[in-house]
Short mmCIF file of C-alpha atoms and ligand atoms in Angstrom, two decimals:
data_model
loop_
_atom_site.label_atom_id
_atom_site.label_comp_id
_atom_site.label_asym_id
_atom_site.label_seq_id
_atom_site.Cartn_x
_atom_site.Cartn_y
_atom_site.Cartn_z
CA MET S 1 60.04 15.64 -29.03
CA LYS S 2 60.11 12.09 -30.31
CA ALA S 3 60.60 11.79 -34.11
CA ILE S 4 61.43 9.20 -36.65
CA LEU S 5 64.82 10.04 -38.24
CA VAL S 6 66.82 8.83 -41.58
CA ARG S 7 70.34 9.58 -41.29
CA GLN S 8 71.37 6.90 -44.19
CA PHE S 9 69.24 6.03 -47.20
CA GLY S 10 68.59 2.24 -46.64
CA GLY S 11 66.14 -0.71 -45.71
CA PRO S 12 63.35 -0.02 -43.30
CA GLU S 13 66.02 -0.27 -40.41
CA ALA S 14 67.14 3.31 -41.26
CA LEU S 15 64.08 4.69 -39.78
CA LYS S 16 64.82 5.21 -36.15
CA LEU S 17 63.17 6.96 -33.37
CA GLU S 18 65.02 9.87 -31.71
CA GLU S 19 64.64 12.72 -29.35
CA VAL S 20 65.03 15.85 -31.23
CA PRO S 21 64.16 19.54 -30.62
CA THR S 22 60.58 20.48 -31.25
CA PRO S 23 60.67 23.19 -34.03
CA LYS S 24 59.05 26.50 -33.68
CA PRO S 25 56.96 28.24 -36.33
CA ALA S 26 58.78 31.10 -38.28
CA ALA S 27 56.47 33.73 -40.13
CA GLY S 28 53.92 31.96 -42.48
CA GLN S 29 54.36 28.47 -40.74
CA VAL S 30 52.31 26.45 -38.22
CA LEU S 31 53.16 23.92 -35.61
CA VAL S 32 50.97 20.67 -35.90
CA ARG S 33 50.64 18.29 -32.78
CA ILE S 34 50.79 15.25 -35.01
CA HIS S 35 48.12 12.47 -33.58
CA ALA S 36 48.55 10.32 -36.64
CA ALA S 37 50.84 10.14 -39.79
CA GLY S 38 49.96 8.43 -43.08
CA VAL S 39 52.32 6.02 -44.48
CA ASN S 40 52.55 6.01 -48.26
CA PRO S 41 54.62 3.68 -50.73
CA TYR S 42 56.64 6.51 -52.12
CA ASP S 43 57.59 7.03 -48.27
CA THR S 44 59.73 3.67 -48.66
CA TYR S 45 61.03 4.79 -52.15
CA MET S 46 62.59 7.96 -50.60
CA ARG S 47 63.99 6.26 -47.44
CA ALA S 48 65.68 3.68 -49.92
CA GLY S 49 67.32 6.76 -51.68
CA THR S 50 65.80 5.47 -55.13
CA TYR S 51 62.80 8.17 -55.66
CA ALA S 52 63.36 11.27 -57.83
CA VAL S 53 63.38 13.57 -54.74
CA LYS S 54 66.20 12.95 -52.24
CA PRO S 55 65.73 14.57 -49.23
CA PRO S 56 69.01 16.07 -47.43
CA LEU S 57 70.00 13.93 -44.70
CA PRO S 58 69.02 13.44 -41.79
CA TYR S 59 65.32 13.91 -42.55
CA THR S 60 62.11 12.98 -41.15
CA PRO S 61 59.54 11.01 -43.53
CA GLY S 62 56.10 11.79 -44.04
CA SER S 63 53.94 14.38 -45.78
CA ASP S 64 50.47 13.23 -44.62
CA GLY S 65 49.55 13.85 -41.07
CA ALA S 66 46.54 14.86 -39.01
CA GLY S 67 46.51 16.74 -35.61
CA VAL S 68 45.86 19.95 -34.09
CA ILE S 69 47.51 23.45 -34.56
CA GLU S 70 49.84 24.02 -31.47
CA ALA S 71 51.41 27.13 -32.52
CA VAL S 72 51.33 29.76 -35.39
CA GLY S 73 53.98 32.00 -36.67
CA ASP S 74 53.63 35.76 -37.38
CA GLY S 75 51.16 36.50 -40.40
CA VAL S 76 49.24 33.17 -40.29
CA GLN S 77 45.76 33.89 -40.95
CA LYS S 78 44.23 30.93 -42.38
CA VAL S 79 44.36 28.67 -39.03
CA LYS S 80 44.48 29.22 -35.46
CA VAL S 81 45.69 27.24 -32.18
CA GLY S 82 43.16 24.57 -31.60
CA ASP S 83 42.19 24.06 -35.18
CA ARG S 84 41.91 20.28 -36.52
CA VAL S 85 43.84 19.95 -39.70
CA TYR S 86 45.25 17.44 -42.07
CA THR S 87 48.62 18.20 -43.64
CA ALA S 88 49.58 17.80 -47.24
CA LYS S 89 53.40 18.18 -47.19
CA THR S 90 55.23 19.42 -44.22
CA VAL S 91 58.49 21.47 -43.81
CA THR S 92 59.88 18.98 -41.36
CA GLY S 93 58.08 15.73 -41.66
CA ALA S 94 54.83 14.10 -40.54
CA TYR S 95 56.60 10.89 -38.61
CA ALA S 96 56.97 12.91 -35.39
CA GLU S 97 54.96 14.18 -32.45
CA TYR S 98 55.03 17.78 -33.84
CA ALA S 99 55.48 18.97 -37.60
CA LEU S 100 55.95 22.22 -39.07
CA ALA S 101 54.38 23.04 -42.02
CA LEU S 102 53.55 25.93 -44.20
CA GLU S 103 50.24 27.69 -43.77
CA GLY S 104 49.18 26.68 -47.32
CA GLN S 105 50.12 22.92 -46.26
CA VAL S 106 47.43 22.37 -43.70
CA HIS S 107 43.64 22.13 -44.40
CA SER S 108 40.65 21.96 -42.06
CA LEU S 109 39.74 18.37 -40.95
CA SER S 110 35.81 17.60 -40.44
CA PRO S 111 35.14 16.58 -36.99
CA LYS S 112 33.46 13.84 -38.58
CA ILE S 113 36.83 12.19 -39.52
CA SER S 114 39.14 10.90 -36.91
CA PHE S 115 43.02 11.58 -36.80
CA SER S 116 43.94 8.35 -38.13
CA GLN S 117 41.47 8.88 -41.01
CA GLY S 118 42.67 12.45 -41.66
CA ALA S 119 46.50 10.95 -41.85
CA GLY S 120 45.01 9.17 -44.88
CA VAL S 121 43.58 11.95 -46.91
CA TRP S 122 46.31 13.77 -48.92
CA VAL S 123 48.42 11.56 -50.77
CA PRO S 124 45.49 8.64 -51.33
CA TYR S 125 42.77 10.97 -51.88
CA GLY S 126 44.53 13.93 -53.59
CA THR S 127 45.77 11.47 -55.97
CA ALA S 128 42.48 9.50 -56.53
CA TYR S 129 40.96 12.74 -57.20
CA HIS S 130 43.48 14.12 -59.50
CA ALA S 131 43.22 10.87 -61.44
CA LEU S 132 39.66 10.42 -61.91
CA PHE S 133 38.71 14.42 -62.52
CA HIS S 134 41.71 15.89 -63.98
CA SER S 135 43.65 13.25 -65.69
CA ALA S 136 40.62 10.71 -66.77
CA LYS S 137 37.79 13.58 -67.01
CA ALA S 138 35.49 11.00 -65.82
CA ARG S 139 32.08 11.22 -66.48
CA ALA S 140 28.87 9.55 -64.49
CA SER S 141 28.01 7.45 -67.38
CA GLU S 142 31.12 5.50 -67.72
CA THR S 143 32.69 2.61 -66.25
CA VAL S 144 36.11 2.88 -64.25
CA LEU S 145 38.37 -0.13 -63.14
CA VAL S 146 40.20 0.58 -60.29
CA HIS S 147 43.05 -1.58 -60.61
CA GLY S 148 44.31 -2.19 -57.02
CA ALA S 149 41.19 -1.11 -55.17
CA SER S 150 42.08 -2.32 -51.83
CA GLY S 151 45.06 0.06 -50.70
CA GLY S 152 44.99 4.08 -49.86
CA VAL S 153 44.54 5.41 -53.46
CA GLY S 154 42.32 2.68 -54.68
CA SER S 155 39.84 2.75 -51.93
CA ALA S 156 39.66 6.37 -52.19
CA ALA S 157 39.08 6.20 -55.81
CA VAL S 158 36.25 3.77 -55.18
CA GLN S 159 34.31 5.93 -52.78
CA MET S 160 34.65 9.03 -55.27
CA ALA S 161 33.93 7.06 -58.54
CA ARG S 162 30.80 5.67 -56.76
CA ALA S 163 29.54 8.82 -55.37
CA MET S 164 29.68 10.38 -58.94
CA GLY S 165 27.88 7.85 -60.27
CA LEU S 166 30.09 5.68 -62.40
CA THR S 167 29.87 2.03 -62.47
CA VAL S 168 32.70 0.74 -60.58
CA PHE S 169 34.86 -2.18 -60.74
CA GLY S 170 37.98 -2.99 -58.49
CA THR S 171 40.63 -5.51 -58.07
CA ALA S 172 42.29 -6.94 -55.14
CA GLY S 173 44.55 -9.79 -54.22
CA THR S 174 42.61 -11.14 -51.25
CA LEU S 175 39.08 -12.23 -50.44
CA LYS S 176 39.44 -9.44 -47.25
CA GLY S 177 40.63 -6.79 -50.03
CA ARG S 178 37.60 -7.60 -52.49
CA GLU S 179 35.06 -7.37 -49.49
CA LEU S 180 36.85 -4.06 -48.56
CA VAL S 181 36.30 -3.04 -52.35
CA LYS S 182 32.91 -3.97 -52.46
CA ARG S 183 31.91 -2.36 -49.08
CA GLU S 184 33.57 0.90 -49.78
CA GLY S 185 31.15 1.13 -52.98
CA ALA S 186 32.51 -1.09 -56.06
CA HIS S 187 29.55 -2.91 -57.98
CA GLN S 188 32.09 -5.66 -58.47
CA ALA S 189 35.42 -6.86 -57.31
CA PHE S 190 37.75 -9.18 -59.11
CA GLU S 191 41.03 -10.86 -58.08
CA HIS S 192 43.75 -9.21 -59.68
CA SER S 193 46.02 -12.36 -59.19
CA LYS S 194 43.66 -14.86 -60.83
CA ALA S 195 44.41 -16.48 -64.33
CA GLY S 196 41.40 -15.05 -66.49
CA TYR S 197 40.53 -12.43 -64.31
CA ALA S 198 40.53 -9.71 -67.35
CA ASP S 199 38.04 -12.19 -69.34
CA GLU S 200 35.88 -11.93 -66.28
CA ILE S 201 36.02 -8.13 -66.42
CA MET S 202 35.52 -7.89 -70.25
CA LYS S 203 32.27 -10.10 -69.35
CA ALA S 204 30.84 -7.82 -66.84
CA THR S 205 30.89 -5.10 -69.63
CA ALA S 206 29.33 -7.21 -71.99
CA GLY S 207 32.37 -7.32 -74.26
CA ARG S 208 32.20 -3.54 -74.49
CA GLY S 209 35.50 -2.68 -72.23
CA VAL S 210 35.95 -0.17 -69.46
CA ASP S 211 36.08 3.50 -70.14
CA ILE S 212 38.60 4.23 -67.43
CA ILE S 213 41.42 2.34 -65.70
CA LEU S 214 43.11 3.61 -62.66
CA GLU S 215 46.28 1.30 -62.67
CA MET S 216 48.19 0.84 -59.42
CA LEU S 217 50.94 -1.48 -60.85
CA ALA S 218 51.44 -0.47 -64.51
CA ASN S 219 54.62 -2.61 -65.26
CA VAL S 220 52.66 -5.80 -64.53
CA ASN S 221 49.10 -4.64 -65.84
CA LEU S 222 49.40 -2.32 -68.87
CA ALA S 223 49.58 -4.60 -71.58
CA THR S 224 46.17 -6.37 -70.41
CA ASP S 225 44.70 -3.04 -69.72
CA LEU S 226 45.20 -1.87 -72.94
CA LYS S 227 42.83 -4.80 -74.22
CA LEU S 228 40.29 -4.12 -71.76
CA LEU S 229 39.61 -0.61 -72.83
CA ALA S 230 36.42 0.56 -74.57
CA ILE S 231 36.57 2.83 -77.71
CA ASN S 232 37.98 6.08 -76.39
CA GLY S 233 39.07 4.53 -73.01
CA ARG S 234 41.89 5.95 -70.82
CA VAL S 235 44.47 4.17 -68.75
CA ILE S 236 45.76 6.61 -65.82
CA ILE S 237 49.02 5.35 -64.51
CA ILE S 238 49.18 5.89 -60.72
CA GLY S 239 51.44 3.38 -59.64
CA ASN S 240 54.68 1.80 -61.36
CA ARG S 241 57.64 -0.46 -60.26
CA GLY S 242 59.58 -1.38 -63.47
CA GLU S 243 59.32 -1.83 -67.37
CA VAL S 244 56.72 -3.07 -69.43
CA THR S 245 56.09 -4.12 -73.27
CA ILE S 246 53.01 -2.94 -74.80
CA ASN S 247 51.32 -3.43 -78.18
CA PRO S 248 50.51 0.20 -79.07
CA ARG S 249 47.87 -0.96 -81.94
CA ASP S 250 45.73 -1.93 -78.70
CA LEU S 251 45.66 1.98 -78.17
CA MET S 252 45.25 2.82 -81.87
CA ALA S 253 42.23 0.16 -82.32
CA ARG S 254 40.48 1.92 -79.51
CA ARG S 255 41.33 5.53 -80.23
CA ALA S 256 42.64 5.18 -76.66
CA SER S 257 45.21 6.59 -74.27
CA ALA S 258 47.54 5.79 -71.45
CA ARG S 259 48.89 8.77 -69.19
CA GLY S 260 50.49 8.97 -65.93
CA PHE S 261 51.44 11.89 -63.57
CA THR S 262 53.03 12.47 -60.17
CA LEU S 263 51.03 14.24 -57.46
CA TRP S 264 54.14 16.29 -56.64
CA ALA S 265 53.96 18.07 -60.10
CA ILE S 266 50.37 19.24 -59.94
CA THR S 267 49.59 23.09 -60.20
CA PRO S 268 48.52 25.31 -57.55
CA GLU S 269 45.10 25.58 -59.14
CA GLU S 270 44.70 21.90 -59.29
CA ALA S 271 45.51 21.45 -55.61
CA ALA S 272 43.29 23.99 -54.59
CA ASP S 273 40.55 22.16 -56.61
CA ILE S 274 41.46 19.07 -54.69
CA HIS S 275 41.35 20.23 -51.53
CA ALA S 276 38.12 21.91 -52.12
CA GLY S 277 36.92 18.35 -53.11
CA LEU S 278 38.06 16.45 -50.67
CA ILE S 279 36.91 18.80 -47.55
CA ALA S 280 33.41 18.75 -49.15
CA GLY S 281 33.44 15.25 -49.39
CA LEU S 282 34.66 14.38 -46.05
CA GLU S 283 32.32 16.77 -44.68
CA ASN S 284 29.28 15.26 -46.35
CA GLY S 285 30.29 11.81 -45.68
CA THR S 286 30.98 10.75 -49.36
CA LEU S 287 34.55 10.33 -48.43
CA ARG S 288 35.36 7.93 -45.59
CA PRO S 289 39.29 7.12 -45.11
CA VAL S 290 39.77 3.42 -44.49
CA VAL S 291 42.16 2.91 -41.70
CA GLY S 292 43.46 -0.56 -41.86
CA LYS S 293 46.32 -0.66 -39.35
CA GLU S 294 47.33 1.76 -36.57
CA LEU S 295 50.90 1.29 -35.38
CA PRO S 296 53.25 2.99 -32.75
CA LEU S 297 55.49 5.47 -34.37
CA ALA S 298 58.43 3.41 -32.90
CA GLU S 299 57.07 0.74 -35.35
CA ALA S 300 57.86 2.90 -38.28
CA ALA S 301 59.89 0.09 -39.92
CA ARG S 302 57.48 -2.64 -39.69
CA ALA S 303 54.88 -0.08 -41.44
CA HIS S 304 57.47 0.42 -44.15
CA LYS S 305 57.60 -3.39 -44.72
CA GLU S 306 54.01 -3.98 -44.29
CA ILE S 307 53.13 -1.27 -46.84
CA LEU S 308 54.88 -3.11 -49.79
CA GLU S 309 53.46 -6.50 -48.96
CA PRO S 310 50.49 -7.94 -50.68
CA GLY S 311 47.11 -8.08 -48.80
CA ALA S 312 46.45 -4.30 -48.53
CA ALA S 313 43.21 -3.14 -46.53
CA GLY S 314 43.10 0.53 -46.54
CA LYS S 315 45.75 2.43 -44.90
CA ILE S 316 48.56 1.91 -42.50
CA VAL S 317 49.33 4.95 -39.96
CA LEU S 318 51.40 5.70 -37.13
CA LEU S 319 50.40 7.15 -33.78
CA PRO S 320 53.14 9.14 -32.22
P1 NAP B 1 48.62 0.56 -51.09
O1 NAP B 1 48.01 1.08 -50.07
O2 NAP B 1 50.15 -0.25 -50.39
O3 NAP B 1 48.07 -0.34 -51.87
C1 NAP B 1 48.61 -0.96 -53.06
C2 NAP B 1 47.48 -1.45 -53.85
O4 NAP B 1 47.99 -2.33 -55.38
C3 NAP B 1 46.63 -2.55 -53.36
O5 NAP B 1 45.36 -2.39 -53.73
C4 NAP B 1 47.21 -3.79 -54.09
O6 NAP B 1 46.30 -5.18 -53.99
C5 NAP B 1 47.50 -3.31 -55.25
N1 NAP B 1 48.23 -4.36 -56.15
C6 NAP B 1 49.08 -5.14 -55.66
N2 NAP B 1 49.42 -6.29 -57.00
C7 NAP B 1 48.79 -5.70 -57.73
C8 NAP B 1 48.59 -6.23 -59.32
N3 NAP B 1 49.22 -7.24 -59.45
N4 NAP B 1 47.78 -5.70 -59.93
C9 NAP B 1 46.68 -4.56 -59.52
N5 NAP B 1 46.76 -4.24 -58.13
C10 NAP B 1 47.97 -4.58 -57.35
O7 NAP B 1 49.49 1.57 -52.17
P2 NAP B 1 48.67 3.20 -52.54
O8 NAP B 1 48.84 4.37 -51.48
O9 NAP B 1 46.98 2.60 -52.91
O10 NAP B 1 49.51 3.37 -53.71
C11 NAP B 1 49.49 2.66 -54.95
C12 NAP B 1 50.51 2.70 -56.02
O11 NAP B 1 50.33 4.19 -56.25
C13 NAP B 1 51.84 2.61 -55.37
O12 NAP B 1 52.62 2.11 -56.40
C14 NAP B 1 52.30 4.13 -55.09
O13 NAP B 1 53.69 4.16 -55.07
C15 NAP B 1 51.58 4.80 -55.99
N6 NAP B 1 51.34 6.20 -55.87
C16 NAP B 1 51.46 7.00 -57.00
C17 NAP B 1 51.09 8.59 -57.17
C18 NAP B 1 51.36 9.29 -58.01
O14 NAP B 1 51.29 10.59 -57.70
N7 NAP B 1 51.25 8.94 -59.26
C19 NAP B 1 50.39 8.76 -55.64
C20 NAP B 1 50.17 8.04 -54.86
C21 NAP B 1 50.44 6.31 -54.84
P3 NAP B 1 46.46 -6.21 -52.87
O15 NAP B 1 46.97 -5.89 -52.08
O16 NAP B 1 44.97 -6.69 -52.69
O17 NAP B 1 47.21 -7.27 -53.63
#
């Protein structure tokens, strides 16, 4: 089968398309024919060798894929050959024609959702769900600012928060991004790179502030975020690429909090909760992954460059 291999940590050029043996499922494992693989920013950190988790080399990247069960190992009961699934982590990597996964790493994919959309489920929607419901404990009467709403996690969070009844604000750097943010359910969209955008957001709350901020770039925005919070407000730090100076008094004055998480450290109970919510939302139409770009698997290096560039518009997926 064809698969992307990383033999040395490095730049996007470290992603090479190679011919490798198709794996066979052991007991408790399944083989998924991957129809689409999702590209996430953390795939690029891992490839560069700068992420907290360093896989043994060589490795095939990718936790998020969607496809069809091709074969099952002994003892597998949850799925059968021919089932449509999305993956939440894999054993051998999703940037490939086939991926091995543990039985517990595959989840039923609604026939309403395309494979490309399915490749954008786990990390983006799992993160958005965990941020909104487990971490922020969002309530329908609250206002949420999705700071970085045009990408994978942000667009997912906008859909979820709107479906739950919150007042939803989103930011994006481009007009196309802001149109996407509104189309996916935000009541208002703001330009995060424009001087004075925070004043516009505060004005939109009539000076009260927002209850929740889901932050995709904390090193740039955290200090400003704290001043945008309402009393008892919460900033949930999802993305961060550096250091930042804040004034803790901004938290004290508002009885506010800032907290972060990584999806990798969630508990099995939280994961089960998330998948139950996602499977229901994909089935009932409240969750509709936005596919911005489909590229052939051979163009994985291009996908890794583009995912870090400004101007997000949904997910980038690779088609084996
Ligand atoms: P993505 O699809 O590449 O989207 C990136 C988003 O960040 C876009 O909406 C982009 O907006 C926005 N952005 C860029 N500059 C910004 C700024 N100055 N202020 C606010 N937003 C800005 O990435 P993603 O998959 O949504 O992930 C977003 C971040 O969360 C990444 O850093 C990722 O590593 C992290 N993440 C963390 C976890 C976790 O477990 N904690 C899980 C998933 C993702 P424009 O392109 O429109 O400018």
